[in-house]
Short mmCIF file of C-alpha atoms in Angstrom, two decimals:
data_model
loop_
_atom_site.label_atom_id
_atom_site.label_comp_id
_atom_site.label_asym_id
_atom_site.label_seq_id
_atom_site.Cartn_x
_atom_site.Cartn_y
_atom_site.Cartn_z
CA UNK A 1 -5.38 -13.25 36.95
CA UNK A 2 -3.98 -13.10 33.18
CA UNK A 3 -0.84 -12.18 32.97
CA UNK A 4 -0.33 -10.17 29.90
CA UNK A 5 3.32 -8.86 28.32
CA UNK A 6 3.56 -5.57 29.70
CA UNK A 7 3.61 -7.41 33.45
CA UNK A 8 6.34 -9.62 32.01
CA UNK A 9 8.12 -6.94 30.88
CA UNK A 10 7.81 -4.65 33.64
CA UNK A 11 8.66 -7.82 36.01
CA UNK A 12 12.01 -8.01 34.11
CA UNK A 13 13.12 -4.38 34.25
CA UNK A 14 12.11 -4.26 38.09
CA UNK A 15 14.66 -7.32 38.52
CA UNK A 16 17.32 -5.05 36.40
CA UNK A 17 17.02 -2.32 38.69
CA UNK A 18 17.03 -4.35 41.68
CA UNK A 19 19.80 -6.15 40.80
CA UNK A 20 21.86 -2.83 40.20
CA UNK A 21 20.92 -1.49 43.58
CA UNK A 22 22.12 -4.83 44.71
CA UNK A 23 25.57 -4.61 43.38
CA UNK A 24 26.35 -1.16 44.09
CA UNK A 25 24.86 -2.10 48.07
CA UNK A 26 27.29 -5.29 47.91
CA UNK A 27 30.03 -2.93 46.62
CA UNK A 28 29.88 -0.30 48.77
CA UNK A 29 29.31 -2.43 51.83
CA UNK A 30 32.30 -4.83 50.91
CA UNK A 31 29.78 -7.71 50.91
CA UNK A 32 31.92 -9.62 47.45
CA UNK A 33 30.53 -13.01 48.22
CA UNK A 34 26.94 -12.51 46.62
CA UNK A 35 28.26 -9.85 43.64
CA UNK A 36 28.94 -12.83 41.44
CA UNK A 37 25.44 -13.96 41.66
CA UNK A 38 24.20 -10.21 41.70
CA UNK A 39 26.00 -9.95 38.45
CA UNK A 40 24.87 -13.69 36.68
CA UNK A 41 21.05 -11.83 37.60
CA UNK A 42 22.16 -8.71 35.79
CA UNK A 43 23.61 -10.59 32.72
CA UNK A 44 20.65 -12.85 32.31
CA UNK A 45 17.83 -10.50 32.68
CA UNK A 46 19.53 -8.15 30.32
CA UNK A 47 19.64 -11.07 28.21
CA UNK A 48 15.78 -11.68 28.47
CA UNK A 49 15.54 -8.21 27.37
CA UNK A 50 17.22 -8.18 24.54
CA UNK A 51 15.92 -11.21 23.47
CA UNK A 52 12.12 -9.77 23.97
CA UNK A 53 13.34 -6.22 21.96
CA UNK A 54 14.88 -8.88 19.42
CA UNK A 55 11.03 -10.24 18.84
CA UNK A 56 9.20 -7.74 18.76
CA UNK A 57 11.40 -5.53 15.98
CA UNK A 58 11.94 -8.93 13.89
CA UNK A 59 7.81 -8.98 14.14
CA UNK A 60 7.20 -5.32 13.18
CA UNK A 61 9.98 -5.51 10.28
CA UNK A 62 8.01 -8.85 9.02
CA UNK A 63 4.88 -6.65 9.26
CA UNK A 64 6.17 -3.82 7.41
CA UNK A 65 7.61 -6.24 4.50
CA UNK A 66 3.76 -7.68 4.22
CA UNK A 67 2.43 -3.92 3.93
CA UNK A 68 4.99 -2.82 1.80
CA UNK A 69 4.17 -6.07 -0.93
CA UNK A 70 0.62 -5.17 -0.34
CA UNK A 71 0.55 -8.52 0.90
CA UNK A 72 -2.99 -8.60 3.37
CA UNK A 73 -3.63 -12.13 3.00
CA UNK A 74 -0.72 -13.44 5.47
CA UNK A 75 -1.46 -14.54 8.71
CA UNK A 76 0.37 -13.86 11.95
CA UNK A 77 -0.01 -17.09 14.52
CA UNK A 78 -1.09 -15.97 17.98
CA UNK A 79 -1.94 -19.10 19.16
CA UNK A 80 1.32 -20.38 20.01
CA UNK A 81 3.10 -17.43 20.14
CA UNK A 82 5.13 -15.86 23.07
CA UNK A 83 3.80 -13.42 25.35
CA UNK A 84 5.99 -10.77 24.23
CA UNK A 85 4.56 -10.44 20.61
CA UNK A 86 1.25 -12.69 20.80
CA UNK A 87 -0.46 -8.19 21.10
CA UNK A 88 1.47 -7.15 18.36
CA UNK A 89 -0.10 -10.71 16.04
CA UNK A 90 -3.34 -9.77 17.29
CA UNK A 91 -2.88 -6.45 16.20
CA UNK A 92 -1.19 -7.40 13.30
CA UNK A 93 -4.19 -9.53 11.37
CA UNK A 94 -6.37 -7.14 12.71
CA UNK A 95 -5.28 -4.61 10.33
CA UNK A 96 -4.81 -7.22 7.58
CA UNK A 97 -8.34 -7.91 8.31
CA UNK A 98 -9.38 -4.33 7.83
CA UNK A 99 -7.12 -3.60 4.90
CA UNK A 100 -8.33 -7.40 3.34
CA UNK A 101 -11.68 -5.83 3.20
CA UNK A 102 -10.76 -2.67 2.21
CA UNK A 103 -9.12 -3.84 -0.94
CA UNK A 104 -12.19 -6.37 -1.67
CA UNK A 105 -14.36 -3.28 -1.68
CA UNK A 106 -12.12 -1.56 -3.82
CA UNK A 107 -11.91 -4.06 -6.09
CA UNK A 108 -15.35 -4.62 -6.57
CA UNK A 109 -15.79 -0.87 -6.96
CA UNK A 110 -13.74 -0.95 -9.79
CA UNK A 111 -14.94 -3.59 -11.40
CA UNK A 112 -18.36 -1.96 -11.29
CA UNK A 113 -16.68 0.75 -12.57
CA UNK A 114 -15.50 -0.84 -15.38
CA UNK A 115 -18.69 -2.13 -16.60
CA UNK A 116 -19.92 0.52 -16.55
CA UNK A 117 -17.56 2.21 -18.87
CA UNK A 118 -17.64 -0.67 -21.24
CA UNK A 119 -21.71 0.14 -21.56
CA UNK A 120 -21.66 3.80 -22.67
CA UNK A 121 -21.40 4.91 -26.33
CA UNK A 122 -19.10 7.23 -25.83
CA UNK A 123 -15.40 6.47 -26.14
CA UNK A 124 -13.31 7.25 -23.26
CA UNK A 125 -9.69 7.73 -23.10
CA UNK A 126 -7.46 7.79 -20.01
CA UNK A 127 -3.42 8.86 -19.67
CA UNK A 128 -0.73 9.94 -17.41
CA UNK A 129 0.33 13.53 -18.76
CA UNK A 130 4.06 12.98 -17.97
CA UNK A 131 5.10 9.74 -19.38
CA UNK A 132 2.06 9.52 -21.71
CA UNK A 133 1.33 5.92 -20.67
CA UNK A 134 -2.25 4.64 -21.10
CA UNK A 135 -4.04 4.37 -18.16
CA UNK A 136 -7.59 2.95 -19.62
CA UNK A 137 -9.65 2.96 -23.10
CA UNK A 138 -13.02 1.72 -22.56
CA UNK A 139 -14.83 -0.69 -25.33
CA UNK A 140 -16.25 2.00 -26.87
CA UNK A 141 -13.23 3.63 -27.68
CA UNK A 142 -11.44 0.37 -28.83
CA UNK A 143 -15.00 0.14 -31.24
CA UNK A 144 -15.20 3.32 -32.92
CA UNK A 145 -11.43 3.55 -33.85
CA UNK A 146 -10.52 0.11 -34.39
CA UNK A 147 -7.64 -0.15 -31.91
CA UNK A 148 -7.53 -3.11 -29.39
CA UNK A 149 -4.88 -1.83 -27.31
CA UNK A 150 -2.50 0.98 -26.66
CA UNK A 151 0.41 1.07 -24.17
CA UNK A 152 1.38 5.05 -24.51
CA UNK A 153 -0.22 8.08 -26.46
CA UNK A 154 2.57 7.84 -29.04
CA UNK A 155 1.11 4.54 -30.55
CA UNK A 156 -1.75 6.17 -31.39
CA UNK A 157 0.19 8.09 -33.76
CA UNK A 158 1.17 5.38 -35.79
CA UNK A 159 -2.35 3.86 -35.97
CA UNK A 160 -4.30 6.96 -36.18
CA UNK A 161 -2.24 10.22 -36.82
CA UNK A 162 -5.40 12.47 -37.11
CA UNK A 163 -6.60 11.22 -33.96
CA UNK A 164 -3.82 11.51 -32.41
CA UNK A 165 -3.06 15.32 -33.34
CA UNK A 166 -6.73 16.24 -32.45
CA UNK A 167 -6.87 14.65 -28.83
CA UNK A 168 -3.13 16.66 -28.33
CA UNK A 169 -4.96 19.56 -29.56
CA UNK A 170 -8.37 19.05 -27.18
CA UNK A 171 -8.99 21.93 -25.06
CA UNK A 172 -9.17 21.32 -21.24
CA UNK A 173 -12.85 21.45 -19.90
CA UNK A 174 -13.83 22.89 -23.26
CA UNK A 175 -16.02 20.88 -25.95
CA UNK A 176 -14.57 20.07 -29.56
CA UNK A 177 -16.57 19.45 -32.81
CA UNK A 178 -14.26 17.24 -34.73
CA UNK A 179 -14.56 15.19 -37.60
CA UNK A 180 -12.28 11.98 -37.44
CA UNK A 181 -11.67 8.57 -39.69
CA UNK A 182 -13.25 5.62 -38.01
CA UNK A 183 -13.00 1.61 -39.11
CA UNK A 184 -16.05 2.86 -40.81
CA UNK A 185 -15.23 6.28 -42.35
CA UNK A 186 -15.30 9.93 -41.52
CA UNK A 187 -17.37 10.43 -38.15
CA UNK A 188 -18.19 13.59 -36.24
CA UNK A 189 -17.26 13.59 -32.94
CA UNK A 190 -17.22 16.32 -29.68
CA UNK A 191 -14.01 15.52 -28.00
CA UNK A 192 -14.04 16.95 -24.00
CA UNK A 193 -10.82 16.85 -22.14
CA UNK A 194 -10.27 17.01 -18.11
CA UNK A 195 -6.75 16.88 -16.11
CA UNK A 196 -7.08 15.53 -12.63
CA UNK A 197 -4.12 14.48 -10.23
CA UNK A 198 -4.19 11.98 -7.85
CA UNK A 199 -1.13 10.47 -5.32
CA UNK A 200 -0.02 8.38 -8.18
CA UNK A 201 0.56 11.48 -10.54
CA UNK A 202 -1.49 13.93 -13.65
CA UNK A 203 -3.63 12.42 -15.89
CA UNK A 204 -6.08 13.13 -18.66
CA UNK A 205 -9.08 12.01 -19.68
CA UNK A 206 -10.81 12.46 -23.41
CA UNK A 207 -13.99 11.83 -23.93
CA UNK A 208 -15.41 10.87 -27.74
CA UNK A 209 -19.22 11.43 -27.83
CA UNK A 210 -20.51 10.21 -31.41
CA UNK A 211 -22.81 13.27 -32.69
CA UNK A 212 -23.47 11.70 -36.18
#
């Protein structure tokens, strides 16, 4: 029969009891000679427990530090470990396992994603309403206006000030005719905005279909 860590455990709280119900017997009953010993049992078991409560919270705080660094590539070694916190490792790279393939998917998704983006005529524009940080500018975008890279909304007015007043002035879920300079000179274009809010916060996307 396997003996897993919940006997263990159990085994070591049945000697605590016992061991109190021994001393207050040997107490009561002026039987002194074996309360030493009684006591040594009591003081080494609650030892053992400690010891095993020790584990198991330095294990889960270890845990928590991977999760909280994102960190789903570390493994936990069951093999040798005790038998008070060989379940928790099994559990442990279980859900690394699960969140490993989670984040594989996702990543994949958004590469996908991306591509996909980078394909389409139309120039798309992505920020974060609040701090005005750029959040993504597809090829397309980065084509038609000449601008490799943008960290926040107010760069764009020093590169482009009419393009920069026009996508502030873009109605929400509403389509705008606009005529705007490119590398290549004046080009109509229908500018659509959307808001959408997600756990990380608002953002705003613009959308710059070429209608020339």
């Amino acid at each position: 029969m396997k003996i897993s860590a919940h006997d263990i455990f159990f085994v070591k709280l049945l000697v605590l009891l016992l061991s109190v119900i021994a001393g207050c017997y040997c107490y009561f009953h002026n039987q002194f000679i074996y309360f030493p010993l009684i006591v040594l049992v009591f003081i080494w078991m609650l030892i053992l427990v400690c010891k095993s409560h020790f584990k198991v919270y330095r294990e889960v705080f270890d845990f928590t530090e991977s999760v909280r660094y994102h960190d789903f590539t570390r493994h936990f070694n069951s093999s040798t470990a005790s038998l008070d916190v060989k379940p928790l490792r099994l559990s442990f790279n279980e859900i690394n396992r699960v969140f490993k393939e989670m984040s594989v998917e996702k990543e994949v998704q958004y590469q996908y994603l991306n591509h996909l983006l980078d394909i389409v005529d139309t120039g798309i524009l992505s920020y974060e309403k609040n701090t005005g940080k750029i959040m993504w500018m597809n090829a397309a975008f980065k084509h038609i206006f000449g601008i490799p890279y943008l960290h926040t909304l107010e760069g764009l007015k020093k590169r482009n000030p009419d393009l920069y007043t026009k996508t502030n002035a873009a109605d929400m879920g509403r389509h705008s005719l606009v005529t705007l300079q490119s590398r290549s000179g004046p080009l109509k274009l229908l500018l659509r905005s959307r808001d959408f809010q997600t756990s990380e916060g608002h953002f705003r996307m613009i959308t710059y279909q070429n209608v020339n």
